Each structure stands twice: as C-alpha cells, then as structure tokens.
mmCIF file of C-alpha atoms in Angstrom:
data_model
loop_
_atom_site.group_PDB
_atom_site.id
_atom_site.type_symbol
_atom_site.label_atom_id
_atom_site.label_comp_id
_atom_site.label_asym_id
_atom_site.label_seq_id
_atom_site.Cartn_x
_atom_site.Cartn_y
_atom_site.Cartn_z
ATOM 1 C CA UNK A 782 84.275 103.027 132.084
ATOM 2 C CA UNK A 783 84.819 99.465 131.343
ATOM 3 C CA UNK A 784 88.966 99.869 130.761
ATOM 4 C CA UNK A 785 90.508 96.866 129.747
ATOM 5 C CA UNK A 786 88.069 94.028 128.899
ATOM 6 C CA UNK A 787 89.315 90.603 128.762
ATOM 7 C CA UNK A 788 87.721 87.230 128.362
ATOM 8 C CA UNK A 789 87.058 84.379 129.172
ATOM 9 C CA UNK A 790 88.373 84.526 132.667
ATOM 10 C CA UNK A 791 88.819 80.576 133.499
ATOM 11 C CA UNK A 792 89.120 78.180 130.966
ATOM 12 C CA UNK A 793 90.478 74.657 130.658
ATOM 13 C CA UNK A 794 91.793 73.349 127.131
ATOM 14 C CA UNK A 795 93.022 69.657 126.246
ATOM 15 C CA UNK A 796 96.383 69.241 124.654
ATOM 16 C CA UNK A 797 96.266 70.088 120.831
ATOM 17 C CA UNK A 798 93.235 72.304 121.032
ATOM 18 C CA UNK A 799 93.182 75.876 119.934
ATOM 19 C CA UNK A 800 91.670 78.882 121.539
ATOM 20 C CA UNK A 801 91.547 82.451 121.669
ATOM 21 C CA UNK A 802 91.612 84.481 124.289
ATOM 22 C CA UNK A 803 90.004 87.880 123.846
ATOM 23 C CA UNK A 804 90.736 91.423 124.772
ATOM 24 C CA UNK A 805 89.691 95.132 124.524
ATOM 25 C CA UNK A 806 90.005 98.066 125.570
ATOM 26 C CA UNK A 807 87.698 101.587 125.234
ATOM 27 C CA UNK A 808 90.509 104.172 125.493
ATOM 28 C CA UNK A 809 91.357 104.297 122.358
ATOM 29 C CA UNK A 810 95.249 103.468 123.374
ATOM 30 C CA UNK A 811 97.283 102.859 120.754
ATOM 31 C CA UNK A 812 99.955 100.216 122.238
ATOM 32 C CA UNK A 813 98.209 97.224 123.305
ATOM 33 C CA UNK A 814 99.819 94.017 124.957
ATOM 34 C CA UNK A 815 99.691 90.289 126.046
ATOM 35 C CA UNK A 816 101.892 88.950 129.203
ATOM 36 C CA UNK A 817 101.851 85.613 131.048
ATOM 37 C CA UNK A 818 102.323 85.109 134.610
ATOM 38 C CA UNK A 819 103.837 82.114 136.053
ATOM 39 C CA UNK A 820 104.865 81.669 139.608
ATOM 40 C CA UNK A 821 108.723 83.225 140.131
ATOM 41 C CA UNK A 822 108.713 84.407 136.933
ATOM 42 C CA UNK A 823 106.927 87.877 136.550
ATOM 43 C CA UNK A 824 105.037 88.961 133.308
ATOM 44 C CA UNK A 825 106.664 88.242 130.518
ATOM 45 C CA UNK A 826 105.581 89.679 127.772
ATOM 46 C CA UNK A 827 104.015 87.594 124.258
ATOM 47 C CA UNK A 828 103.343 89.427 121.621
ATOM 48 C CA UNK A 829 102.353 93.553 121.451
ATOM 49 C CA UNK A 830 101.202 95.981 119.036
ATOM 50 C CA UNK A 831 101.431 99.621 118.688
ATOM 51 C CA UNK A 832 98.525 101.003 116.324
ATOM 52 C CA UNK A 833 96.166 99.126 114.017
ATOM 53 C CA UNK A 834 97.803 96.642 111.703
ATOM 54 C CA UNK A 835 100.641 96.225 113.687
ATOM 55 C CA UNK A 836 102.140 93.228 115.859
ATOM 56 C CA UNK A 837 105.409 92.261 117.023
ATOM 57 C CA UNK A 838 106.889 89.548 119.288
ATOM 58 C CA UNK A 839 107.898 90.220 122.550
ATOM 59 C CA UNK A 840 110.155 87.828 125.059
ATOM 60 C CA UNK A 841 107.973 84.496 124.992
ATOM 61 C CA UNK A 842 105.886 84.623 121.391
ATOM 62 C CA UNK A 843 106.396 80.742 120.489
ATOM 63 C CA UNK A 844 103.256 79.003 120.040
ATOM 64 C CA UNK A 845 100.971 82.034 119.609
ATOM 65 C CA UNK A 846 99.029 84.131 117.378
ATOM 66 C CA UNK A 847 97.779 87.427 117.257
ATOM 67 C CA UNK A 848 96.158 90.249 114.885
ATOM 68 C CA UNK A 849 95.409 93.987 115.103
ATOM 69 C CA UNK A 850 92.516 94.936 112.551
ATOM 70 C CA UNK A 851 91.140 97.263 115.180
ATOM 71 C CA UNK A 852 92.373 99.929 117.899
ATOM 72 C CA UNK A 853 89.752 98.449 119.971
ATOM 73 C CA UNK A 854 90.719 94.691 119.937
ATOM 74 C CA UNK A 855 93.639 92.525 120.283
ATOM 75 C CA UNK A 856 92.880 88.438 120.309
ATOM 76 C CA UNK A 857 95.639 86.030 121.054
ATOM 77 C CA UNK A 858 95.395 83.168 119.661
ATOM 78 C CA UNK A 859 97.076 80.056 120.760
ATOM 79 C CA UNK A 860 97.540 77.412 118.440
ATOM 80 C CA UNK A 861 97.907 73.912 119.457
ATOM 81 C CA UNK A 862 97.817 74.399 123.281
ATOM 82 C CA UNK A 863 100.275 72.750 125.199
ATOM 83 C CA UNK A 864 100.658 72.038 129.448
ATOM 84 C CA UNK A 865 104.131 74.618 129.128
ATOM 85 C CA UNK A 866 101.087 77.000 128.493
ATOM 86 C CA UNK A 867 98.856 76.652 131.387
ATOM 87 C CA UNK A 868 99.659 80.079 133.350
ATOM 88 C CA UNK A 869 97.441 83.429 133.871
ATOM 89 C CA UNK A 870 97.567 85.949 130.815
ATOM 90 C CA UNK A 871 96.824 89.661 131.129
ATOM 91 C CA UNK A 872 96.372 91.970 128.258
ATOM 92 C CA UNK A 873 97.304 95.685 128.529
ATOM 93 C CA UNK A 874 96.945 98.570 126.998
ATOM 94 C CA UNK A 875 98.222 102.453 127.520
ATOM 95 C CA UNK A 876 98.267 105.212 125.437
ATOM 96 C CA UNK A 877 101.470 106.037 123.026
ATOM 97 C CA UNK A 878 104.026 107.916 125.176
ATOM 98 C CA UNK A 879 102.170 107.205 128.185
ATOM 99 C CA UNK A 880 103.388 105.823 131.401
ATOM 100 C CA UNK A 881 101.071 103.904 133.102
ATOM 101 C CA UNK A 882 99.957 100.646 131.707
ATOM 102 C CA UNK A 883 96.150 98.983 132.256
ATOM 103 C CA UNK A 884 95.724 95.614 133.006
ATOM 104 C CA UNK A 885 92.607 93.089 131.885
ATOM 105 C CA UNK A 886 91.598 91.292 134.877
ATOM 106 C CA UNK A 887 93.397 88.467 133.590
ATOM 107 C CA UNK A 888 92.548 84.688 132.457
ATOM 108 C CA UNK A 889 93.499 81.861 133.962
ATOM 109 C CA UNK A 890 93.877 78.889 131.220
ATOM 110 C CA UNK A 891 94.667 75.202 132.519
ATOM 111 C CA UNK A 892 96.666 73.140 129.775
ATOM 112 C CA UNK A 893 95.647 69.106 130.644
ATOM 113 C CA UNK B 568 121.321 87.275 135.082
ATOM 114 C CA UNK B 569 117.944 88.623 134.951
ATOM 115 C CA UNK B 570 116.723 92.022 133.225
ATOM 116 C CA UNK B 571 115.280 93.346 136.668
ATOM 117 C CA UNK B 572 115.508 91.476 139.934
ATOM 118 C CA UNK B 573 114.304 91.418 143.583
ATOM 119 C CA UNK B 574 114.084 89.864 146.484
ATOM 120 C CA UNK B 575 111.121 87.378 146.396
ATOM 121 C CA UNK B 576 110.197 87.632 149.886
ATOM 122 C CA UNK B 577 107.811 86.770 151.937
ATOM 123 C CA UNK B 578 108.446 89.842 153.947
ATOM 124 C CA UNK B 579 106.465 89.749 157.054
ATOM 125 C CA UNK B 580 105.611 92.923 158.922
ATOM 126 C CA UNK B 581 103.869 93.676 161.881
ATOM 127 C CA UNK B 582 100.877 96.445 161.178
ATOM 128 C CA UNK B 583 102.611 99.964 161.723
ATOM 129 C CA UNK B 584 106.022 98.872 160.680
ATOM 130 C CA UNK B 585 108.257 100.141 158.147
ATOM 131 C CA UNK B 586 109.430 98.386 155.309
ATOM 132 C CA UNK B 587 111.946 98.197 152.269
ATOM 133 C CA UNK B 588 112.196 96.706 148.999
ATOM 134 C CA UNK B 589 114.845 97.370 146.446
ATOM 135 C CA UNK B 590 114.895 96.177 143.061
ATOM 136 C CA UNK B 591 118.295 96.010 140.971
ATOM 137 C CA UNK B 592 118.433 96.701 136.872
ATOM 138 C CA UNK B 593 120.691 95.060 134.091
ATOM 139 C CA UNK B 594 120.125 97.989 131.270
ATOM 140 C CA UNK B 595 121.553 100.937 131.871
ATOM 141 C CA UNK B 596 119.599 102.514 129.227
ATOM 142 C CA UNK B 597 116.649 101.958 131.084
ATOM 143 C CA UNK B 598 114.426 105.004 131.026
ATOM 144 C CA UNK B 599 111.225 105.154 133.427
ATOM 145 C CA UNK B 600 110.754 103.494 136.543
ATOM 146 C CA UNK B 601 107.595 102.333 138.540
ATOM 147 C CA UNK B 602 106.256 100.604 141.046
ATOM 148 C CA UNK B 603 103.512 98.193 140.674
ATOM 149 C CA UNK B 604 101.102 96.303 142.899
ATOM 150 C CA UNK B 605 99.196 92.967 142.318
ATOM 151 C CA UNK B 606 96.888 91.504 144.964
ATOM 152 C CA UNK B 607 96.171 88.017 144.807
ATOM 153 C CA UNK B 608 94.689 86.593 141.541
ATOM 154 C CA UNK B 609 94.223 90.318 140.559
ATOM 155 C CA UNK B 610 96.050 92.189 137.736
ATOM 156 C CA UNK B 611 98.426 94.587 138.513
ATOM 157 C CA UNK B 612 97.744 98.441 138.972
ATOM 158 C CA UNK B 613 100.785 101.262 139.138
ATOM 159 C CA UNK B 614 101.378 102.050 142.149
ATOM 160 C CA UNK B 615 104.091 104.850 142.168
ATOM 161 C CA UNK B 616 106.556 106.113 139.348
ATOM 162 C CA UNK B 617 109.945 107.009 140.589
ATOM 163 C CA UNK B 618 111.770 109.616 139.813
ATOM 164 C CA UNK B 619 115.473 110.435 139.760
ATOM 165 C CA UNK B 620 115.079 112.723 142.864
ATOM 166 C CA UNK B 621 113.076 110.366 144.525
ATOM 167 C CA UNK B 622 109.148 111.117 145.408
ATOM 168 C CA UNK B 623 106.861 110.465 147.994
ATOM 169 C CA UNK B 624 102.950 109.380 147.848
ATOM 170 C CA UNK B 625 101.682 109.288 151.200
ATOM 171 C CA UNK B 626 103.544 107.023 153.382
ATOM 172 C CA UNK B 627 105.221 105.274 150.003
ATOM 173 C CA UNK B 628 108.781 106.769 149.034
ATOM 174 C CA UNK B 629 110.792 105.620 146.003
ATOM 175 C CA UNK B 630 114.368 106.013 145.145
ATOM 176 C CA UNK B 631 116.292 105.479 141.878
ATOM 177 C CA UNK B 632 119.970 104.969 142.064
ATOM 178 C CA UNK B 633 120.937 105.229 138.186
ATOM 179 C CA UNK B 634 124.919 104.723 139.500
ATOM 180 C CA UNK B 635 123.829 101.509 141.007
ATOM 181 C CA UNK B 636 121.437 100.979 138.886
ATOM 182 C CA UNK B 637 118.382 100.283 141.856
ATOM 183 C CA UNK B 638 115.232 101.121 142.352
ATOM 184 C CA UNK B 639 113.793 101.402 146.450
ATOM 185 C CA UNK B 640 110.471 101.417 148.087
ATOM 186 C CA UNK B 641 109.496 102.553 151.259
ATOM 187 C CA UNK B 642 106.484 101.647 153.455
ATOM 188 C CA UNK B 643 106.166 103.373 156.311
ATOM 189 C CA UNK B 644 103.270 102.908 158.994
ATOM 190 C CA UNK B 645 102.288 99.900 157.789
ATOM 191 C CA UNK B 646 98.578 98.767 156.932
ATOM 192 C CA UNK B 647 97.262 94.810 156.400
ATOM 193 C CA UNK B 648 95.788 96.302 153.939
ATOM 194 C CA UNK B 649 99.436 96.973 152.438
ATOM 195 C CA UNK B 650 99.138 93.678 152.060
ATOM 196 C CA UNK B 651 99.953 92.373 147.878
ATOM 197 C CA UNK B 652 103.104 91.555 145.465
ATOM 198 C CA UNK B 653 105.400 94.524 144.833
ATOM 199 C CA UNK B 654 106.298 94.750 140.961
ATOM 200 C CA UNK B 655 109.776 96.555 140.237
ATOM 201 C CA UNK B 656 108.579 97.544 136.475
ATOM 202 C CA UNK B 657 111.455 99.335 134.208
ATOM 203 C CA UNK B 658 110.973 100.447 130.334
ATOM 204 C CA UNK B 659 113.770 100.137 127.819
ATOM 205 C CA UNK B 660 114.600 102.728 125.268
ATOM 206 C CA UNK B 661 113.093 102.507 121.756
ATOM 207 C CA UNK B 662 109.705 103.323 120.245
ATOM 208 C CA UNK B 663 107.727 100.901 121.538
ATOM 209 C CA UNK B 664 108.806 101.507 125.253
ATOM 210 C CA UNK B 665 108.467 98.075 126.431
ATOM 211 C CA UNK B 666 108.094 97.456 130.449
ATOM 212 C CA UNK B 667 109.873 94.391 132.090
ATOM 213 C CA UNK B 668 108.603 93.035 135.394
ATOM 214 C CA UNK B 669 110.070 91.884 138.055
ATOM 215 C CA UNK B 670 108.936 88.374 139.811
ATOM 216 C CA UNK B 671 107.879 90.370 142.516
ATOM 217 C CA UNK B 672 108.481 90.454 146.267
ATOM 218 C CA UNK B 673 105.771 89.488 148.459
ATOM 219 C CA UNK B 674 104.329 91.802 151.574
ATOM 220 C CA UNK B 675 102.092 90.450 154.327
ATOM 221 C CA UNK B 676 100.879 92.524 156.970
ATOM 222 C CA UNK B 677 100.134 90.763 160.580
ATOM 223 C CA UNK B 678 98.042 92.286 163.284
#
C-alpha cells in the first residue's frame, strides 16, 4: 500500500533552472495537494486540485506550475527556481469529504 | 494576525509528565479540527480530530472552545517517544475544505 508517492526526495537546483517535482497517490482520492514547509512558518499550501482537470491556487502559488490529467498524479512544476524557494514540499492527498489528509514523505529542494 | 496560531515552544518535559498545548483560530467559520504530528524531517500524520465535546485517545485529550475560538491538547504520562512537532490543523468552509497549519509547537521528552 504505497499511499502517497513523492519524488525525488533531495535535490539541489541552480538559480533559473526548472524542475518538477513529482507526486502520486494509489487511493484514488479525489483532492490532491502541494504545501511548503519553512522553519516558523507551517505548511502553506501552493496550488491543489479536486478531481481530474482541475487546479487552483492556494496561499503561496507564485512561481509554480501544476496540471491534473490524471486522478493518480499531480506534478508541480517550478519554473525558474529561485533561493526564496529552497524549503521542504509535501504533496497530499485525501478523499472528497474526508477528514484526514496523507502526506508524501516530502522533498527537500536547495535553491543555490 | 495569523489564520491559526500557537505557541512555538520548545516545551520540555520530563518522561511521565503532563503537558498542554493550545492553539487559537482567526475564522470563526472554521469547521473541523485536528491535531497533527510531524517528527523530524518526516511528513506529518493526524494525530487526533477534536470534537466539540472534546475526545480522548489514550492518554491524548482535545478540547475545542468555538466561544474562544481554541483548540487544546493534552498529554498525559508522558513518553520520549511523545517526542515530535504538534500541528494545530483547522479547515475552512467551502467545497474544497482547505486545512491551514499551524507553525507548530515543539515537544521534547527528557529521561
């Protein structure tokens, strides 16, 4: 039961380059989710979806991408990386009307 | 002001002691409440919802003050392995449900 799946798990990106950071999930959820983590801050939440084909923004969404073609998968793209960027982003998933939310193991992306 | 707030910490226990962390909220339309727990460089996992009544999970109790608009959790007896960041985690009204996360408050555990 592999849950949330998220990769890669380190990674270290130059100014200016663009990556993507890559998630799924096997529970067929329907509300799927990107936060970022930085010290004193909390999650905050990036961009989420809620079925196939559909994304929204959530509290921080400047300066990435992301798409929905499948339930399974959820990518977040970011564009032109910058240092403001380098923090720990978990994607999440949980089932529509559910309550509890699963967490990727989270990736941990260095901005230099 | 922020949407949900708490007290940082560090809180520093001795093993079998009993400790509280409250968490305050800025929406009163606010709808679910939970507790969440994140070890260090792990993700977080739910820990405990709370309910208006207040509940109990073993030797975990949380409260929800909607007047005052806080959140509580109890630890009694505690355990190093207690040990982790306590998320105060509160969803908003609205289709999509979203959660907002506190920054956390901070519980070690010393023999």
């Amino acid at each position: 039961n592999a849950g949330v799946t998220q990769t890669p798990k380190f990674q270290v990106l130059k100014t200016g380059q663009s990556m993507t950071l890559q998630c799924a999930q096997d529970m067929n959820h329907e509300y799927m989710s990107w936060y970022r983590q930085d010290p004193g801050m909390g999650l905050r939440l990036i961009h989420y979806s809620v079925g196939a084909g559909i994304t929204d923004q959530g509290e921080v969404p400047n300066g990435y991408n992301v798409s929905r073609s499948t339930t399974e998968d959820f990518p977040l793209r970011l564009l032109s990386a910058a240092p403001s960027q380098t923090s720990v982003y978990f994607c999440a998933s949980r089932r529509d009307g559910g309550n509890t939310i699963y967490f990727g193991e989270g990736s941990w992306l260095t901005v230099v | 002001r922020k949407e949900v707030e708490q007290d940082p910490g560090p809180f520093n226990v001795p093993e079998g002691a009993t400790v509280a962390f409250n968490c305050t909220y800025s929406n009163s339309a606010s709808q679910s409440f939970f507790w969440y727990r994140q070890d260090c460089r792990k993700e977080p996992k739910l820990l405990m919802s709370v309910y208006s009544s207040g509940n109990e999970d073993g030797r975990f109790t949380a409260q929800l003050n909607r007047a005052s608009q806080y959140i509580s959790l109890l630890i009694r007896d505690s355990k190093l392995s207690d040990s982790a960041t306590y998320l105060c985690v509160v969803t908003s009204s609205g289709s999509a449900r979203q959660l907002t996360f506190g920054s956390g408050t901070q519980l070690t555990v010393l023999p």
